[in-house]
Amino acid sequence: MTDYFDPVTNRGTRKTLIFYRRQFIACPEKWETLTTLYNGLVWKQMKFEVANQDEIPEVEGLYMFTASPKKINAEFINYLFYVGEAQDLRVRYGDYLKKIHNPKSAQYKVHAVIDDYPDHLYFNYVEFPGLNKKGRKEIEDLFLTAFMPPINSKYPQGLERIVRAVYEQYMSINKAIQLPAIKGVIGDWIFYQTVIPFHEIIERIDNDHSIREYKTLDDVLQRDLSKRSKKIKDYLIREKTRFFNSIIIGLYGGNPNWYRFDFAPSAVPEMELDEHILDTIGILELTGSEKLFSIDGQHRIDGIKQALDQQSNKFRNDELPVVIVAHNDTKEGKVRTRRLFSEINTKALKVSGLDDLITNEDNPVDINTRRLYAEFVPFAKDEFIALNATPNISAEATELTSILNLREVNKLLYSDVYKFRDIRPAEEITENLYQISLSFWEQAVSNVSAYKAVLLDRSSTVADYRSKEGGSMLFRPIGIEILADGYHQWQKQKDETKTFWTQFTKIDDSLNGEYWSDVIWNPAKKTMISKSSVKFLREYIKYLLGLDHDVDYVLTEYSKMRGNERVDLVELPAVP
C-alpha cells in the first residue's frame, strides 16, 4: 500500500484533521460476494481494552478493528479499519495490547490506530474452531475483497493494484493546496513568498532530498540535524511568542499553477493598481505531484515535525513563512541550487567551514577539495579522509587527515596561480588547478614510503605512524601542510618537483626527532604545538630543503622555541 495512509510515516500529523482523513471504498457489488457466508457467521464485539482480554476465546478465527462513536449513542456508525485472521484470537488480542507503541512490529499500522482511537476502538471477531491457516486465509481474503479496509497493507493477488490505484488517485486529487503568494524576482531566481500551515509543511516537504554531488558530504550536513532540531522543538513547545523567519524551499516536477489577481476598477483613483502589482499578487496552487525539499531551513522543519508529534493541537493554527524557488533536479540545476544555499549561508549568515566547503560553488579550492576527496582513489573517500568540522584530527583517528586539511593544502598549492575571488572561474581554470592538486598527491603517495604503505599497499595502518606518543609529522595536519608548502616553495625556486622528494625524504619525519621536537611537537606534554608561526614554518622548511630563506629570522625564532633568546647559544639542526 502507498505510504500516504501509513500512520507511522505520517506520524507528524497525529491529532490533526489531515491525519484522520481516510478513504473508505464502499462497493455494493463486492459486498454481495459475502452474502451467503456472512448469514451464517456469529460475530461478537468487545471494546478494545486490557480489561476485556480474558473475554476473548483462545480459538482460531477472523477479526476486525472498527471505530464507533458509541459514547453518543451512535453505535450504528462504524468505520472498518482492518481485517485479519489468527490462530489464537486471545493471543493476537494480547499482542496488540503489548505492542501498541512498537512501530517496528508487523502490525504497526494497527498500533497507530489503537493509539489514536483509545476510547472508540472495537475488536470484532468470529470463531472458526479447528480451521487451518489456509482456510482462515481464504475467508480473510473474501472480507478484504469485499471491504478493502484502508489500514491493511496486503490484499489478494490482483486486488492490491486496484486498491493502490484508487488511493493514489484520491491522494493526487486531495493533496492540492492553494497558497496566497507574492511573486518576485531577484537575480536570476523567480520566487514565491507565502505561508504554509505546519501540518502541510511536514507532509509535503522532503527533508532528505540531496543537492550535493557526493552522498557522504550530504550526510555531514544531516549529522547534527536531530540534535539542533530538538532545541527548536523545545522552543516551539515552550514559547507562546514563538516565531520563525522564512525557510527556503526548492520545487521541481509536477504542475504548479500561478493565478494572478484581477481587481475591478476602484472608485478611488489613487487606489488603481498597475500591472506590476497585479502580476505580483496571486495564488500559487500546488497539485500535490510536485517535489518540495528544503534548501535552507532543515532544522526548523525537523523541529516542527518533532513538535507536532508531541503536541499537534497546540500548533493547529500555526503557519510558517516560506519562500519557494524553482529547482531543476539535474547536475546543472543542483550546482545552481548549491550556489544559492552557499549565498544564503555564507554571505547572509555565518556557517561552519565544513558546510561552506561542501556547498561552495564559486571557490575552486572548495570545488577541487570535494572532487579530490571523492575521486582520488588512494583516499578511498571517508576511509582515509575525516569529515571533521575542523582541520585537526585526533591521534587515535584511523584517517590520514581531514577534508578541511585538504582544503588548506589546496590553498597553499594554488596561492601563486589563483587569487581567490567570489566569482566562479572558467571550468578550464578549475580543471587546471585540480591537476595541480592531483599531481601533488600522486607524487606524495608514490615517493613517501609511509603514505605508500598505508594508502596504496595497505601493508601498514595509520596507527603505525601516529599515536599519543608522537609518530610521524606526515600524519598530522600541520605536517601535511608543511609538506605541501615545501613542495610549493621548491617548485617556485627550482621550477620542477621531481628532485624535491629526494631531498624532503632525507628529513627525519619523527615528531620526537631533532627537526620537529619543540617546533610543532611538545615532547613533555606529548601534544602538538598549535601556536607555531606559519611564517616560521615556511622559512624553516625552506632552510631544511636547502632553499633560499630568511636566515636571521629562522635562527631567531628557532632560538625562542628552544627557550633561549640568545641566538649564539642555539644551533639549527643540520640540513640533511
PDB file of N, CA and C in Angstrom, residues 92-133:
ATOM      1  N   ARG A  92      -3.590 -13.058  19.825  1.00  0.00           N
ATOM      2  CA  ARG A  92      -3.452 -11.924  18.906  1.00  0.00           C
ATOM      3  C   ARG A  92      -3.920 -10.631  19.570  1.00  0.00           C
ATOM      4  N   TYR A  93      -5.007 -10.688  20.296  1.00  0.00           N
ATOM      5  CA  TYR A  93      -5.529  -9.536  21.039  1.00  0.00           C
ATOM      6  C   TYR A  93      -4.450  -9.027  22.006  1.00  0.00           C
ATOM      7  N   GLY A  94      -3.840  -9.973  22.727  1.00  0.00           N
ATOM      8  CA  GLY A  94      -2.791  -9.604  23.675  1.00  0.00           C
ATOM      9  C   GLY A  94      -1.574  -9.016  22.992  1.00  0.00           C
ATOM     10  N   ASP A  95      -1.241  -9.544  21.811  1.00  0.00           N
ATOM     11  CA  ASP A  95      -0.103  -8.996  21.068  1.00  0.00           C
ATOM     12  C   ASP A  95      -0.317  -7.524  20.744  1.00  0.00           C
ATOM     13  N   TYR A  96      -1.534  -7.197  20.331  1.00  0.00           N
ATOM     14  CA  TYR A  96      -1.830  -5.796  20.029  1.00  0.00           C
ATOM     15  C   TYR A  96      -1.725  -4.931  21.280  1.00  0.00           C
ATOM     16  N   LEU A  97      -2.181  -5.451  22.401  1.00  0.00           N
ATOM     17  CA  LEU A  97      -2.079  -4.691  23.651  1.00  0.00           C
ATOM     18  C   LEU A  97      -0.622  -4.434  24.020  1.00  0.00           C
ATOM     19  N   LYS A  98       0.215  -5.427  23.852  1.00  0.00           N
ATOM     20  CA  LYS A  98       1.621  -5.306  24.246  1.00  0.00           C
ATOM     21  C   LYS A  98       2.423  -4.433  23.292  1.00  0.00           C
ATOM     22  N   LYS A  99       2.026  -4.420  22.032  1.00  0.00           N
ATOM     23  CA  LYS A  99       2.860  -3.766  21.016  1.00  0.00           C
ATOM     24  C   LYS A  99       2.274  -2.454  20.518  1.00  0.00           C
ATOM     25  N   ILE A 100       1.422  -1.862  21.305  1.00  0.00           N
ATOM     26  CA  ILE A 100       0.771  -0.627  20.870  1.00  0.00           C
ATOM     27  C   ILE A 100       1.780   0.407  20.405  1.00  0.00           C
ATOM     28  N   HIS A 101       2.887   0.544  21.155  1.00  0.00           N
ATOM     29  CA  HIS A 101       3.834   1.616  20.861  1.00  0.00           C
ATOM     30  C   HIS A 101       5.096   1.110  20.180  1.00  0.00           C
ATOM     31  N   ASN A 102       4.997  -0.015  19.495  1.00  0.00           N
ATOM     32  CA  ASN A 102       6.161  -0.556  18.796  1.00  0.00           C
ATOM     33  C   ASN A 102       5.977  -0.407  17.290  1.00  0.00           C
ATOM     34  N   PRO A 103       6.500   0.709  16.695  1.00  0.00           N
ATOM     35  CA  PRO A 103       6.266   0.950  15.270  1.00  0.00           C
ATOM     36  C   PRO A 103       6.987  -0.023  14.356  1.00  0.00           C
ATOM     37  N   LYS A 104       7.900  -0.838  14.879  1.00  0.00           N
ATOM     38  CA  LYS A 104       8.610  -1.786  14.036  1.00  0.00           C
ATOM     39  C   LYS A 104       7.872  -3.118  13.915  1.00  0.00           C
ATOM     40  N   SER A 105       6.799  -3.270  14.677  1.00  0.00           N
ATOM     41  CA  SER A 105       6.050  -4.518  14.642  1.00  0.00           C
ATOM     42  C   SER A 105       5.355  -4.675  13.299  1.00  0.00           C
ATOM     43  N   ALA A 106       5.027  -5.932  12.952  1.00  0.00           N
ATOM     44  CA  ALA A 106       4.373  -6.216  11.671  1.00  0.00           C
ATOM     45  C   ALA A 106       3.025  -5.522  11.558  1.00  0.00           C
ATOM     46  N   GLN A 107       2.343  -5.327  12.672  1.00  0.00           N
ATOM     47  CA  GLN A 107       1.026  -4.681  12.658  1.00  0.00           C
ATOM     48  C   GLN A 107       1.117  -3.217  13.096  1.00  0.00           C
ATOM     49  N   TYR A 108       2.225  -2.539  12.743  1.00  0.00           N
ATOM     50  CA  TYR A 108       2.439  -1.193  13.273  1.00  0.00           C
ATOM     51  C   TYR A 108       1.341  -0.212  12.874  1.00  0.00           C
ATOM     52  N   LYS A 109       0.723  -0.428  11.710  1.00  0.00           N
ATOM     53  CA  LYS A 109      -0.348   0.483  11.309  1.00  0.00           C
ATOM     54  C   LYS A 109      -1.553   0.340  12.231  1.00  0.00           C
ATOM     55  N   VAL A 110      -1.838  -0.883  12.623  1.00  0.00           N
ATOM     56  CA  VAL A 110      -2.932  -1.099  13.573  1.00  0.00           C
ATOM     57  C   VAL A 110      -2.590  -0.458  14.904  1.00  0.00           C
ATOM     58  N   HIS A 111      -1.338  -0.559  15.305  1.00  0.00           N
ATOM     59  CA  HIS A 111      -0.932   0.036  16.585  1.00  0.00           C
ATOM     60  C   HIS A 111      -1.178   1.538  16.592  1.00  0.00           C
ATOM     61  N   ALA A 112      -0.937   2.186  15.461  1.00  0.00           N
ATOM     62  CA  ALA A 112      -1.183   3.620  15.383  1.00  0.00           C
ATOM     63  C   ALA A 112      -2.671   3.927  15.519  1.00  0.00           C
ATOM     64  N   VAL A 113      -3.518   3.099  14.904  1.00  0.00           N
ATOM     65  CA  VAL A 113      -4.964   3.279  15.030  1.00  0.00           C
ATOM     66  C   VAL A 113      -5.392   3.075  16.480  1.00  0.00           C
ATOM     67  N   ILE A 114      -4.846   2.054  17.131  1.00  0.00           N
ATOM     68  CA  ILE A 114      -5.140   1.813  18.550  1.00  0.00           C
ATOM     69  C   ILE A 114      -4.781   3.040  19.373  1.00  0.00           C
ATOM     70  N   ASP A 115      -3.645   3.615  19.050  1.00  0.00           N
ATOM     71  CA  ASP A 115      -3.166   4.784  19.789  1.00  0.00           C
ATOM     72  C   ASP A 115      -4.066   5.995  19.571  1.00  0.00           C
ATOM     73  N   ASP A 116      -4.642   6.112  18.379  1.00  0.00           N
ATOM     74  CA  ASP A 116      -5.415   7.309  18.042  1.00  0.00           C
ATOM     75  C   ASP A 116      -6.897   7.213  18.384  1.00  0.00           C
ATOM     76  N   TYR A 117      -7.403   6.007  18.641  1.00  0.00           N
ATOM     77  CA  TYR A 117      -8.821   5.845  18.982  1.00  0.00           C
ATOM     78  C   TYR A 117      -8.959   5.049  20.286  1.00  0.00           C
ATOM     79  N   PRO A 118      -8.315   5.471  21.364  1.00  0.00           N
ATOM     80  CA  PRO A 118      -8.288   4.659  22.592  1.00  0.00           C
ATOM     81  C   PRO A 118      -9.659   4.420  23.210  1.00  0.00           C
ATOM     82  N   ASP A 119     -10.598   5.340  23.022  1.00  0.00           N
ATOM     83  CA  ASP A 119     -11.921   5.202  23.644  1.00  0.00           C
ATOM     84  C   ASP A 119     -13.011   4.817  22.653  1.00  0.00           C
ATOM     85  N   HIS A 120     -12.624   4.582  21.412  1.00  0.00           N
ATOM     86  CA  HIS A 120     -13.646   4.354  20.388  1.00  0.00           C
ATOM     87  C   HIS A 120     -13.335   3.151  19.503  1.00  0.00           C
ATOM     88  N   LEU A 121     -12.384   2.322  19.901  1.00  0.00           N
ATOM     89  CA  LEU A 121     -11.968   1.215  19.055  1.00  0.00           C
ATOM     90  C   LEU A 121     -12.559  -0.104  19.560  1.00  0.00           C
ATOM     91  N   TYR A 122     -13.010  -0.931  18.604  1.00  0.00           N
ATOM     92  CA  TYR A 122     -13.676  -2.190  18.956  1.00  0.00           C
ATOM     93  C   TYR A 122     -13.041  -3.355  18.207  1.00  0.00           C
ATOM     94  N   PHE A 123     -12.947  -4.466  18.932  1.00  0.00           N
ATOM     95  CA  PHE A 123     -12.398  -5.712  18.391  1.00  0.00           C
ATOM     96  C   PHE A 123     -13.573  -6.636  18.076  1.00  0.00           C
ATOM     97  N   ASN A 124     -13.815  -6.859  16.807  1.00  0.00           N
ATOM     98  CA  ASN A 124     -14.923  -7.706  16.355  1.00  0.00           C
ATOM     99  C   ASN A 124     -14.345  -9.043  15.889  1.00  0.00           C
ATOM    100  N   TYR A 125     -14.965 -10.134  16.275  1.00  0.00           N
ATOM    101  CA  TYR A 125     -14.381 -11.416  15.903  1.00  0.00           C
ATOM    102  C   TYR A 125     -15.461 -12.475  15.665  1.00  0.00           C
ATOM    103  N   VAL A 126     -15.080 -13.483  14.883  1.00  0.00           N
ATOM    104  CA  VAL A 126     -15.913 -14.651  14.648  1.00  0.00           C
ATOM    105  C   VAL A 126     -15.018 -15.876  14.792  1.00  0.00           C
ATOM    106  N   GLU A 127     -15.520 -16.898  15.450  1.00  0.00           N
ATOM    107  CA  GLU A 127     -14.716 -18.086  15.744  1.00  0.00           C
ATOM    108  C   GLU A 127     -14.780 -19.105  14.606  1.00  0.00           C
ATOM    109  N   PHE A 128     -13.619 -19.712  14.321  1.00  0.00           N
ATOM    110  CA  PHE A 128     -13.529 -20.820  13.360  1.00  0.00           C
ATOM    111  C   PHE A 128     -12.712 -21.942  14.006  1.00  0.00           C
ATOM    112  N   PRO A 129     -13.288 -22.640  14.987  1.00  0.00           N
ATOM    113  CA  PRO A 129     -12.544 -23.670  15.721  1.00  0.00           C
ATOM    114  C   PRO A 129     -11.962 -24.733  14.795  1.00  0.00           C
ATOM    115  N   GLY A 130     -10.662 -24.975  14.943  1.00  0.00           N
ATOM    116  CA  GLY A 130     -10.006 -26.035  14.190  1.00  0.00           C
ATOM    117  C   GLY A 130      -9.680 -25.710  12.747  1.00  0.00           C
ATOM    118  N   LEU A 131     -10.061 -24.542  12.255  1.00  0.00           N
ATOM    119  CA  LEU A 131      -9.807 -24.203  10.852  1.00  0.00           C
ATOM    120  C   LEU A 131      -8.319 -23.893  10.658  1.00  0.00           C
ATOM    121  N   ASN A 132      -7.731 -24.523   9.637  1.00  0.00           N
ATOM    122  CA  ASN A 132      -6.294 -24.338   9.426  1.00  0.00           C
ATOM    123  C   ASN A 132      -5.987 -22.972   8.799  1.00  0.00           C
ATOM    124  N   LYS A 133      -4.688 -22.697   8.688  1.00  0.00           N
ATOM    125  CA  LYS A 133      -4.217 -21.403   8.185  1.00  0.00           C
ATOM    126  C   LYS A 133      -4.758 -21.116   6.784  1.00  0.00           C
TER     127      LYS A 133
END
